[in-house]
């Protein structure tokens, strides 16, 4: 997060609707009222007319209404007002889907975009700053391009700027919205191009920037521009810029994905820094397999230097497709029994192995097996995979029952082909990270993939390599990508130090708002000093720990007074001096 201190006074929107006027669908008589004390109302501060403080009104229940429960969907009609009221409280995310499941898609779709007090209901979902709630909302018909009725602020712009009132970054929510099709044209390009630039350096925003007069950007009035400038962070700018150069999925690709319950996979690139070509190759191969099913499972090799996203992409696939993922560390596998367990009647056969039991439990269902550091396996282990890879069949070691693994997605991660990738990048270093010409870039990556497929044969032999459907190259990060990866760990640090203090649980560092000014310049410096192509993201994580985390904790522990669970929030700032020296210091509230 960067630059999240409030700079404008709060107000409530003009003429909000009364809660009882909010749309309802088929509401029935409520059950007996619960004895829950009413929540206190906050008194709004007065501000100049027409300016919005980016806070949503509290949706209240009537004096005789019971508190919301997800089970009320059994006896009552769908009520977006009651659902949003509960969501503004402490309702767990799982209860939302539980409640929505009681109603037909038609009923939910009719009410889920209804306005409440002048704001589309999805604004309240985004205001939770929970990306899983946002995804649930959109999956049930929520409009990612909704606009509020009063101030005409687009949902995506609100998602960025609400960091100003939350005191924390909103990166997960904004990237989720992008992956779900949010329109980036609502954000003036001066705020994110070039993405390494810090927007306030472009101030003042005056009439020289004619894009503010474009219909999709007219919401961005003078008082809104400083808020957007200080809240839009490096990672958000990076994905906004990347969206401009990448083609949206076609109608047919979307149709195939929806038919196979894989729509979320189309947005996987928004959860990966760099590796856009790897994400595209995986999407294309997955869609091809779905559109024209085969008896053989999908077998892929993820090849590239450590710390450049191989494991991350596999995990994201599992998360977005709601598939179970089994990760196998291959560093100690010497015999096929190490992978699958002994066969009957040998001792221990009744226990199977983690992979054996995983495949058996998910027989005939889609799942993912990730074989990490596969180059360290022996021919005995490799040969044991030939039948599952080729025929999609396996036999349970515990009882000799047939197992259907034809829908299993097999991913082998390896560093064995790194030299070929690095040499290729050195040869085409001016082109491998340029994605403006998507057709030319795809040809380049297909060329590299073909070379890797040939080397795979010499490394692992023809029987195994001939069963591989796709070899996906993972490239070293570009200079800009290095900075964005460093920023990821800065965001993680901000989340970590913002948590509650629990002295009894030995959680002694917390309740810190960490403000990172000039995040582009700071992360660029950290990347220049700390990036190691052979270690990838791990080297950048270590650099953030050394340059920011250690210094922050040092400053924090220098303070006098005991650490208490409910001590006040404190503010620390990370900044660069004029001569480029990075410093961490405590700032006034």
Coordinates of C-alpha atoms in Angstrom, one line a residue:
X1 CA 0.0 0.0 0.0
X2 CA 1.2 3.5 -0.5
X3 CA -0.1 6.9 0.4
X4 CA -3.3 6.0 2.3
X5 CA -3.7 9.0 4.6
X6 CA -7.1 10.7 4.2
X7 CA -6.8 14.0 2.5
X8 CA -10.5 15.0 2.2
X9 CA -13.2 15.4 4.8
X10 CA -15.9 12.7 5.0
X11 CA -19.5 13.2 4.0
X12 CA -22.5 11.0 3.3
X13 CA -24.0 10.7 -0.2
X14 CA -26.8 13.1 -1.2
X15 CA -30.3 12.0 -0.3
X16 CA -29.7 8.4 0.6
X17 CA -32.6 6.0 0.4
X18 CA -34.1 4.8 3.6
X19 CA -33.3 1.1 4.3
X20 CA -36.9 0.2 4.0
X21 CA -37.0 1.6 0.5
X22 CA -34.2 -0.6 -0.8
X23 CA -35.2 -3.3 -3.3
X24 CA -36.3 -6.7 -2.0
X25 CA -37.3 -9.8 -3.9
X26 CA -40.1 -12.1 -2.7
X27 CA -39.6 -11.2 1.0
X28 CA -41.8 -13.4 3.3
X29 CA -42.7 -12.8 7.0
X30 CA -39.6 -12.7 9.2
X31 CA -39.0 -15.2 11.9
X32 CA -39.1 -14.1 15.6
X33 CA -36.8 -11.3 16.4
X34 CA -33.4 -12.0 18.0
X35 CA -32.4 -10.2 21.1
X36 CA -29.4 -8.4 19.5
X37 CA -28.5 -4.9 20.7
X38 CA -28.6 -2.3 17.9
X39 CA -25.3 -1.2 16.5
X40 CA -24.3 2.5 17.3
X41 CA -24.7 5.0 14.5
X42 CA -21.7 7.1 13.5
X43 CA -22.2 10.9 13.2
X44 CA -21.0 12.0 9.8
X45 CA -18.8 15.0 9.4
X46 CA -19.9 17.9 7.3
X47 CA -18.0 18.5 4.0
X48 CA -18.5 20.7 1.0
X49 CA -21.5 19.7 -1.1
X50 CA -20.8 17.2 -3.9
X51 CA -17.7 15.7 -2.6
X52 CA -17.6 12.0 -1.5
X53 CA -15.4 10.7 1.3
X54 CA -15.5 7.1 -0.3
X55 CA -17.4 5.7 2.7
X56 CA -20.6 3.8 2.1
X57 CA -23.7 4.4 4.2
X58 CA -24.5 1.9 6.9
X59 CA -27.4 -0.3 5.9
X60 CA -29.7 -0.6 8.9
X61 CA -32.5 -3.0 9.7
X62 CA -35.9 -1.8 10.9
X63 CA -36.6 -1.6 14.6
X64 CA -38.7 -4.8 14.5
X65 CA -36.6 -6.8 12.1
X66 CA -34.5 -9.8 13.4
X67 CA -30.8 -10.1 12.7
X68 CA -29.8 -11.8 9.5
X69 CA -29.1 -15.5 9.3
X70 CA -28.1 -17.5 6.2
X71 CA -30.7 -20.1 7.0
X72 CA -33.5 -17.6 6.6
X73 CA -33.3 -18.3 2.9
X74 CA -35.4 -21.4 3.7
X75 CA -38.4 -19.4 4.8
X76 CA -38.0 -15.9 3.3
X77 CA -37.5 -14.4 -0.1
X78 CA -34.2 -13.0 -1.3
X79 CA -33.3 -9.7 0.4
X80 CA -30.2 -7.9 -0.8
X81 CA -30.7 -5.3 1.9
X82 CA -30.5 -7.8 4.8
X83 CA -27.6 -9.6 3.1
X84 CA -25.6 -6.4 2.8
X85 CA -26.5 -5.4 6.4
X86 CA -25.0 -8.7 7.6
X87 CA -22.0 -8.3 5.3
X88 CA -21.2 -4.9 6.8
X89 CA -21.0 -6.7 10.2
X90 CA -18.9 -9.7 11.0
X91 CA -20.6 -12.2 8.7
X92 CA -18.2 -14.9 7.4
X93 CA -17.7 -15.1 3.7
X94 CA -18.9 -18.7 3.5
X95 CA -22.4 -17.6 4.7
X96 CA -22.9 -15.5 1.6
X97 CA -22.7 -18.4 -0.8
X98 CA -24.7 -20.5 1.7
X99 CA -27.5 -17.9 1.6
X100 CA -27.5 -17.4 -2.1
X101 CA -27.7 -21.2 -2.7
X102 CA -31.3 -21.1 -1.4
X103 CA -32.5 -19.2 -4.4
X104 CA -32.6 -19.7 -8.2
X105 CA -30.0 -18.0 -10.4
X106 CA -32.8 -15.8 -11.8
X107 CA -33.9 -14.5 -8.4
X108 CA -30.3 -13.8 -7.3
X109 CA -29.3 -12.1 -10.6
X110 CA -32.4 -9.9 -10.4
X111 CA -31.5 -8.6 -6.9
X112 CA -27.7 -8.8 -6.6
X113 CA -27.1 -5.6 -8.6
X114 CA -29.9 -3.6 -6.9
X115 CA -29.0 -0.2 -5.5
X116 CA -28.9 0.4 -1.8
X117 CA -28.8 4.1 -0.6
X118 CA -27.6 5.1 -4.1
X119 CA -24.9 2.5 -4.5
X120 CA -25.0 -0.8 -6.4
X121 CA -24.9 -3.7 -3.9
X122 CA -21.5 -4.8 -5.3
X123 CA -19.9 -1.7 -3.9
X124 CA -20.6 -3.1 -0.4
X125 CA -19.1 -6.4 -1.4
X126 CA -15.9 -4.6 -2.6
X127 CA -15.9 -2.5 0.6
X128 CA -15.2 -5.7 2.6
X129 CA -11.7 -5.7 0.9
X130 CA -12.2 -9.5 0.7
X131 CA -11.3 -10.8 -2.8
X132 CA -13.2 -14.1 -2.2
X133 CA -16.4 -12.2 -1.4
X134 CA -16.0 -10.1 -4.5
X135 CA -15.5 -13.3 -6.6
X136 CA -18.6 -14.9 -5.1
X137 CA -20.6 -11.8 -5.8
X138 CA -19.5 -11.6 -9.4
X139 CA -20.0 -15.4 -9.9
X140 CA -23.6 -14.9 -8.9
X141 CA -24.2 -12.0 -11.4
X142 CA -22.6 -9.0 -9.8
X143 CA -21.6 -6.3 -12.3
X144 CA -17.8 -5.5 -12.2
X145 CA -18.4 -2.3 -14.2
X146 CA -21.1 -0.9 -11.9
X147 CA -21.2 2.9 -11.3
X148 CA -22.7 4.6 -8.3
X149 CA -25.8 6.7 -8.8
X150 CA -24.7 9.9 -7.0
X151 CA -21.1 10.5 -7.8
X152 CA -20.8 8.4 -10.9
X153 CA -17.6 6.7 -9.6
X154 CA -16.9 3.4 -11.3
X155 CA -16.6 0.3 -9.0
X156 CA -13.0 -0.3 -10.1
X157 CA -11.9 3.3 -9.2
X158 CA -13.7 3.0 -5.9
X159 CA -11.8 -0.3 -5.2
X160 CA -8.5 1.5 -5.6
X161 CA -9.4 4.7 -3.7
X162 CA -11.1 3.0 -0.7
X163 CA -7.6 2.3 0.6
X164 CA -7.7 6.0 1.7
X165 CA -10.4 5.2 4.3
X166 CA -9.4 1.6 5.1
X167 CA -5.8 2.4 6.0
X168 CA -4.7 -0.7 4.1
X169 CA -4.1 -1.6 0.4
X170 CA -6.8 -3.1 -1.8
X171 CA -4.5 -5.0 -4.3
X172 CA -6.2 -8.4 -4.0
X173 CA -9.6 -6.9 -4.7
X174 CA -8.5 -4.8 -7.6
X175 CA -6.6 -7.6 -9.3
X176 CA -9.6 -9.9 -8.8
X177 CA -11.9 -7.3 -10.5
X178 CA -9.4 -7.0 -13.4
X179 CA -9.4 -10.8 -13.8
X180 CA -13.2 -10.8 -13.9
X181 CA -13.4 -8.2 -16.7
X182 CA -13.3 -4.8 -15.0
X183 CA -13.0 -2.0 -17.6
X184 CA -9.6 -0.2 -17.2
X185 CA -10.6 2.7 -19.4
X186 CA -12.2 4.3 -16.4
X187 CA -8.8 5.1 -14.9
X188 CA -6.9 8.0 -16.6
X189 CA -3.7 6.7 -18.0
X190 CA -1.6 9.4 -16.5
X191 CA -2.0 7.6 -13.2
X192 CA -0.5 4.3 -14.3
X193 CA 1.7 4.9 -17.4
X194 CA 4.6 4.3 -17.1
X195 CA 3.7 2.0 -14.3
X196 CA 7.1 2.5 -12.5
X197 CA 6.3 6.2 -12.1
X198 CA 4.8 7.5 -8.9
X199 CA 1.6 9.5 -9.9
X200 CA 2.1 12.5 -7.6
X201 CA 5.2 13.3 -9.6
X202 CA 2.9 14.2 -12.5
X203 CA 0.9 16.8 -10.4
X204 CA -0.8 19.2 -10.8
X205 CA -3.4 17.5 -12.9
X206 CA -4.7 20.3 -15.0
X207 CA -6.4 20.8 -18.4
X208 CA -3.3 19.6 -20.2
X209 CA -4.6 16.1 -19.7
X210 CA -7.6 15.9 -22.1
X211 CA -8.4 12.3 -21.2
X212 CA -10.2 13.7 -18.1
X213 CA -12.9 14.9 -20.5
X214 CA -13.5 11.4 -21.8
X215 CA -16.9 10.0 -20.9
X216 CA -15.5 7.1 -18.9
X217 CA -13.2 9.4 -16.8
X218 CA -15.5 12.4 -16.1
X219 CA -16.0 11.1 -12.6
X220 CA -12.3 11.9 -11.8
X221 CA -12.9 15.5 -10.6
X222 CA -10.2 17.7 -9.1
X223 CA -10.8 16.6 -5.6
X224 CA -10.7 12.9 -6.5
X225 CA -7.4 13.0 -8.4
X226 CA -5.0 13.4 -5.4
X227 CA -6.9 10.5 -3.7
X228 CA -6.4 8.2 -6.7
X229 CA -2.8 9.4 -7.1
X230 CA -1.8 8.4 -3.5
X231 CA -3.7 5.2 -3.4
X232 CA -2.9 3.5 -6.7
X233 CA 0.1 1.4 -5.9
X234 CA 2.8 -0.2 -8.0
X235 CA 1.2 -3.6 -8.4
X236 CA -2.1 -2.1 -9.4
X237 CA -0.4 0.2 -12.0
X238 CA 1.5 -2.8 -13.4
X239 CA -1.6 -4.9 -14.0
X240 CA -3.5 -1.9 -15.4
X241 CA -0.6 -1.3 -17.9
X242 CA -0.5 -5.0 -18.8
X243 CA -4.2 -5.1 -19.5
X244 CA -3.7 -2.5 -22.2
X245 CA -1.4 -4.9 -24.2
X246 CA -3.3 -8.1 -23.6
X247 CA -6.3 -9.4 -25.6
X248 CA -9.4 -10.3 -23.8
X249 CA -10.7 -13.8 -24.2
X250 CA -12.9 -14.4 -27.2
X251 CA -16.6 -15.3 -26.9
X252 CA -15.9 -18.9 -27.8
X253 CA -13.0 -19.2 -25.3
X254 CA -15.3 -17.8 -22.6
X255 CA -18.1 -20.3 -23.7
X256 CA -15.7 -23.3 -23.4
X257 CA -14.5 -22.1 -20.0
X258 CA -18.0 -21.6 -18.7
X259 CA -19.2 -25.0 -20.0
X260 CA -16.3 -26.7 -18.1
X261 CA -16.5 -24.6 -14.9
X262 CA -13.2 -22.9 -15.7
X263 CA -14.1 -19.3 -16.3
X264 CA -11.8 -18.1 -13.5
X265 CA -8.8 -19.7 -15.3
X266 CA -9.0 -17.0 -18.0
X267 CA -7.9 -14.4 -15.5
X268 CA -5.0 -16.3 -14.1
X269 CA -2.5 -13.9 -15.6
X270 CA -3.6 -11.2 -13.1
X271 CA -2.3 -13.3 -10.3
X272 CA 1.2 -13.7 -11.8
X273 CA 3.9 -11.0 -12.0
X274 CA 5.6 -11.6 -15.3
X275 CA 5.2 -15.0 -17.0
X276 CA 2.4 -13.7 -19.1
X277 CA 3.4 -16.1 -21.9
X278 CA 3.4 -19.0 -19.5
X279 CA -0.1 -18.2 -18.3
X280 CA -1.4 -17.8 -21.9
X281 CA 0.1 -21.2 -22.9
X282 CA -1.5 -22.9 -20.0
X283 CA -4.9 -21.3 -20.7
X284 CA -4.8 -22.2 -24.4
X285 CA -3.8 -25.8 -23.8
X286 CA -6.4 -26.2 -21.1
X287 CA -9.2 -24.7 -23.3
X288 CA -8.1 -27.0 -26.1
X289 CA -8.3 -30.0 -23.9
X290 CA -11.7 -29.0 -22.7
X291 CA -13.1 -28.3 -26.1
X292 CA -11.8 -31.5 -27.6
X293 CA -11.5 -34.0 -24.7
X294 CA -9.1 -36.9 -24.9
X295 CA -8.7 -40.1 -22.9
X296 CA -5.2 -39.1 -21.9
X297 CA -4.6 -36.7 -19.1
X298 CA -3.0 -33.2 -19.6
X299 CA 0.7 -33.5 -18.8
X300 CA 2.8 -30.3 -18.7
X301 CA 6.4 -29.4 -17.9
X302 CA 7.0 -26.1 -16.1
X303 CA 10.6 -25.3 -16.9
X304 CA 12.7 -22.3 -15.7
X305 CA 14.9 -20.9 -13.0
X306 CA 13.8 -21.3 -9.3
X307 CA 11.7 -18.6 -7.8
X308 CA 10.0 -17.5 -11.1
X309 CA 6.5 -18.7 -10.6
X310 CA 6.3 -22.4 -11.4
X311 CA 4.8 -23.4 -8.1
X312 CA 2.7 -20.2 -7.9
X313 CA 1.1 -20.9 -11.3
X314 CA 0.2 -24.5 -10.3
X315 CA -1.3 -23.3 -7.0
X316 CA -3.3 -20.5 -8.7
X317 CA -4.7 -23.1 -11.2
X318 CA -5.9 -25.2 -8.3
X319 CA -7.4 -22.2 -6.5
X320 CA -9.1 -20.6 -9.5
X321 CA -10.5 -24.0 -10.8
X322 CA -11.4 -25.1 -7.3
X323 CA -9.3 -28.2 -7.8
X324 CA -7.4 -30.1 -5.1
X325 CA -3.7 -29.9 -5.5
X326 CA -1.1 -32.5 -4.4
X327 CA 2.5 -31.2 -4.3
X328 CA 5.2 -33.9 -4.4
X329 CA 8.8 -33.0 -3.5
X330 CA 10.8 -35.2 -5.8
X331 CA 14.2 -34.5 -4.2
X332 CA 14.3 -37.7 -2.2
X333 CA 12.4 -40.0 -4.6
X334 CA 14.7 -42.9 -5.6
X335 CA 12.3 -45.8 -6.2
X336 CA 8.7 -46.0 -7.5
X337 CA 7.6 -47.1 -4.1
X338 CA 8.8 -43.8 -2.7
X339 CA 6.2 -42.2 -5.0
X340 CA 3.3 -44.6 -4.9
X341 CA 4.0 -46.9 -1.9
X342 CA 4.7 -50.6 -1.9
X343 CA 2.5 -53.1 -3.7
X344 CA 0.4 -55.8 -2.1
X345 CA 1.5 -58.0 -0.3
X346 CA 4.6 -56.1 0.7
X347 CA 4.8 -54.5 4.2
X348 CA 3.1 -51.1 4.3
X349 CA 1.0 -51.6 1.2
X350 CA -2.1 -51.0 3.3
X351 CA -1.0 -47.4 4.0
X352 CA -0.5 -46.5 0.3
X353 CA 1.3 -43.1 -0.1
X354 CA 0.1 -39.5 -0.2
X355 CA 0.0 -39.5 -4.0
X356 CA -1.6 -43.0 -4.2
X357 CA -4.3 -42.0 -1.8
X358 CA -4.9 -38.7 -3.5
X359 CA -5.4 -40.2 -6.9
X360 CA -7.7 -42.9 -5.4
X361 CA -9.8 -40.5 -3.5
X362 CA -10.3 -38.3 -6.6
X363 CA -10.7 -41.1 -9.2
X364 CA -12.5 -39.8 -12.2
X365 CA -12.5 -36.2 -11.0
X366 CA -10.4 -33.3 -12.0
X367 CA -7.4 -32.6 -9.8
X368 CA -3.8 -31.4 -10.1
X369 CA -0.5 -33.2 -9.2
X370 CA 2.6 -31.0 -9.0
X371 CA 5.9 -32.9 -9.1
X372 CA 8.5 -30.4 -7.9
X373 CA 12.2 -30.7 -8.9
X374 CA 11.4 -33.6 -11.1
X375 CA 14.9 -33.6 -12.6
X376 CA 16.1 -35.2 -9.3
X377 CA 14.0 -38.4 -9.9
X378 CA 15.5 -41.6 -11.1
X379 CA 14.5 -43.7 -14.2
X380 CA 12.6 -46.0 -11.9
X381 CA 10.4 -43.2 -10.7
X382 CA 10.0 -41.8 -14.2
X383 CA 9.0 -45.2 -15.6
X384 CA 6.3 -45.6 -13.0
X385 CA 4.5 -42.6 -14.4
X386 CA 4.3 -43.8 -18.0
X387 CA 1.0 -45.6 -17.8
X388 CA -0.8 -42.9 -15.8
X389 CA 0.5 -40.3 -18.3
X390 CA -0.4 -42.3 -21.4
X391 CA -3.6 -44.1 -20.5
X392 CA -5.0 -42.2 -17.5
X393 CA -5.1 -45.4 -15.5
X394 CA -3.6 -46.4 -12.2
X395 CA -4.0 -49.2 -9.7
X396 CA -4.5 -48.5 -6.0
X397 CA -1.5 -50.0 -4.1
X398 CA -3.7 -50.8 -1.1
X399 CA -6.4 -53.0 -2.7
X400 CA -5.5 -53.3 -6.4
X401 CA -8.7 -51.4 -7.4
X402 CA -8.6 -49.5 -10.7
X403 CA -8.2 -45.7 -10.5
X404 CA -9.3 -43.3 -13.2
X405 CA -6.8 -40.5 -13.5
X406 CA -7.6 -39.4 -17.0
X407 CA -8.8 -36.0 -15.7
X408 CA -5.8 -35.4 -13.6
X409 CA -3.6 -32.5 -14.6
X410 CA 0.0 -33.5 -14.2
X411 CA 2.7 -30.8 -13.8
X412 CA 6.4 -31.5 -13.7
X413 CA 8.6 -28.6 -12.5
X414 CA 12.2 -28.7 -13.4
X415 CA 15.4 -26.7 -13.6
X416 CA 17.1 -29.1 -16.0
X417 CA 16.4 -26.9 -19.0
X418 CA 17.5 -23.6 -17.4
X419 CA 20.6 -23.1 -19.6
X420 CA 18.5 -23.3 -22.8
X421 CA 16.0 -20.7 -21.4
X422 CA 18.8 -18.3 -20.2
X423 CA 20.7 -18.6 -23.5
X424 CA 17.5 -17.9 -25.5
X425 CA 16.8 -14.9 -23.3
X426 CA 20.3 -13.5 -23.9
X427 CA 19.9 -14.0 -27.6
X428 CA 16.5 -12.3 -27.8
X429 CA 16.7 -10.1 -24.7
X430 CA 15.2 -7.1 -26.6
X431 CA 12.1 -9.1 -27.5
X432 CA 11.3 -11.7 -24.8
X433 CA 9.7 -9.1 -22.5
X434 CA 8.0 -7.0 -25.2
X435 CA 4.4 -8.1 -25.5
X436 CA 3.1 -5.2 -27.6
X437 CA 3.1 -7.5 -30.6
X438 CA 1.3 -10.4 -29.2
X439 CA 1.5 -12.5 -32.4
X440 CA 5.3 -12.1 -32.6
X441 CA 5.8 -12.7 -28.9
X442 CA 3.7 -15.9 -29.1
X443 CA 5.8 -17.1 -32.0
X444 CA 8.9 -16.5 -30.0
X445 CA 7.6 -18.4 -27.0
X446 CA 6.5 -21.3 -29.2
X447 CA 10.0 -21.5 -30.7
X448 CA 11.5 -21.7 -27.2
X449 CA 8.9 -24.3 -26.1
X450 CA 9.8 -26.4 -29.1
X451 CA 13.5 -26.2 -28.3
X452 CA 12.8 -27.2 -24.7
X453 CA 10.7 -30.2 -25.9
X454 CA 13.7 -31.5 -27.9
X455 CA 16.0 -31.1 -24.9
X456 CA 13.5 -32.8 -22.7
X457 CA 13.9 -35.9 -24.8
X458 CA 17.7 -36.0 -24.3
X459 CA 17.3 -35.3 -20.5
X460 CA 14.5 -37.7 -19.6
X461 CA 14.3 -40.0 -22.6
X462 CA 11.8 -40.6 -25.3
X463 CA 9.2 -42.7 -23.4
X464 CA 8.5 -39.9 -20.9
X465 CA 9.0 -36.9 -23.1
X466 CA 6.6 -38.3 -25.8
X467 CA 3.8 -38.3 -23.2
X468 CA 4.3 -34.6 -22.4
X469 CA 1.5 -32.4 -23.8
X470 CA 3.2 -29.0 -23.4
X471 CA 6.5 -27.5 -22.2
X472 CA 6.0 -24.1 -20.6
X473 CA 9.0 -21.8 -20.3
X474 CA 9.4 -19.5 -17.3
X475 CA 11.6 -16.5 -18.0
X476 CA 13.8 -14.4 -15.7
X477 CA 12.0 -11.2 -14.6
X478 CA 12.5 -8.0 -16.5
X479 CA 13.7 -5.0 -14.5
X480 CA 10.1 -3.7 -14.0
X481 CA 8.8 -7.1 -13.0
X482 CA 11.6 -7.4 -10.5
X483 CA 10.4 -4.2 -8.8
X484 CA 6.7 -5.4 -8.8
X485 CA 7.8 -8.7 -7.2
X486 CA 9.6 -6.8 -4.6
X487 CA 6.4 -4.7 -4.1
X488 CA 4.5 -7.9 -3.5
X489 CA 6.6 -8.6 -0.4
X490 CA 6.2 -5.0 0.7
X491 CA 2.5 -5.5 0.6
X492 CA 2.8 -8.7 2.6
X493 CA 4.9 -6.9 5.2
X494 CA 2.2 -4.1 5.4
X495 CA -0.5 -6.8 6.0
X496 CA 1.7 -8.5 8.6
X497 CA 2.5 -5.5 10.7
X498 CA -1.1 -4.2 10.5
X499 CA -2.4 -7.3 12.4
X500 CA -3.4 -7.2 16.1
X501 CA -0.9 -7.6 18.9
X502 CA -1.3 -10.6 21.1
X503 CA 1.3 -10.5 23.9
X504 CA 0.1 -13.8 25.3
X505 CA 0.6 -15.4 21.9
X506 CA 4.0 -13.9 21.4
X507 CA 2.8 -11.6 18.5
X508 CA 4.6 -8.5 19.6
X509 CA 4.8 -6.5 16.4
X510 CA 1.5 -5.1 15.1
X511 CA -1.0 -2.2 14.8
X512 CA 1.5 -0.5 12.5
X513 CA 0.3 1.4 9.4
X514 CA 3.3 1.3 7.0
X515 CA 3.2 4.0 4.4
X516 CA 5.5 3.4 1.4
X517 CA 6.1 6.6 -0.6
X518 CA 7.5 6.5 -4.1
X519 CA 6.9 2.8 -4.2
X520 CA 8.1 2.5 -7.8
X521 CA 11.5 4.1 -7.0
X522 CA 11.9 2.2 -3.7
X523 CA 11.1 -1.2 -5.2
X524 CA 13.3 -0.5 -8.2
X525 CA 16.2 0.2 -5.8
X526 CA 15.5 -2.9 -3.8
X527 CA 15.4 -5.0 -7.0
X528 CA 18.6 -3.5 -8.4
X529 CA 20.4 -4.4 -5.2
X530 CA 18.8 -7.7 -4.4
X531 CA 17.6 -9.6 -7.5
X532 CA 19.5 -12.8 -8.3
X533 CA 18.2 -14.5 -11.5
X534 CA 19.2 -17.9 -10.1
X535 CA 16.9 -17.4 -7.0
X536 CA 14.2 -15.2 -8.5
X537 CA 11.5 -14.0 -6.1
X538 CA 13.3 -15.5 -3.1
X539 CA 16.2 -13.1 -3.5
X540 CA 13.7 -10.2 -3.6
X541 CA 11.9 -11.4 -0.5
X542 CA 15.2 -11.4 1.3
X543 CA 16.1 -7.9 0.0
X544 CA 12.8 -6.5 1.3
X545 CA 13.4 -8.2 4.7
X546 CA 16.9 -6.6 4.9
X547 CA 16.1 -3.1 3.6
X548 CA 12.6 -2.5 5.1
X549 CA 11.4 -5.2 7.6
X550 CA 14.6 -5.3 9.7
X551 CA 14.8 -1.5 9.9
X552 CA 11.1 -1.2 10.7
X553 CA 11.3 -3.7 13.6
X554 CA 14.5 -2.0 14.8
X555 CA 12.8 1.4 15.0
X556 CA 9.7 -0.1 16.6
X557 CA 11.6 -1.8 19.4
X558 CA 13.6 1.3 20.1
X559 CA 10.4 2.9 21.4
X560 CA 10.0 3.2 25.2
X561 CA 7.1 1.6 27.0
X562 CA 5.7 -1.9 27.1
X563 CA 4.0 -3.5 24.2
X564 CA 0.3 -3.9 24.9
X565 CA -2.5 -5.7 23.0
X566 CA -4.6 -2.6 22.5
X567 CA -1.9 0.0 22.1
X568 CA -2.8 2.8 19.6
X569 CA -2.1 2.4 15.9
X570 CA 1.2 4.0 14.9
X571 CA 2.4 5.2 11.6
X572 CA 5.8 4.4 10.0
X573 CA 7.0 5.6 6.6
X574 CA 9.4 4.2 4.0
X575 CA 10.8 6.9 1.8
X576 CA 13.8 7.8 -0.4
X577 CA 15.8 10.9 0.3
X578 CA 16.9 13.2 -2.5
X579 CA 20.2 11.4 -2.8
X580 CA 18.5 8.0 -3.1
X581 CA 19.0 6.7 0.4
X582 CA 16.1 4.5 1.7
X583 CA 15.0 5.2 5.2
X584 CA 12.3 4.0 7.6
X585 CA 10.9 6.3 10.3
X586 CA 8.0 6.9 12.6
X587 CA 5.6 9.6 11.5
X588 CA 2.9 11.6 13.3
X589 CA -0.7 10.4 13.2

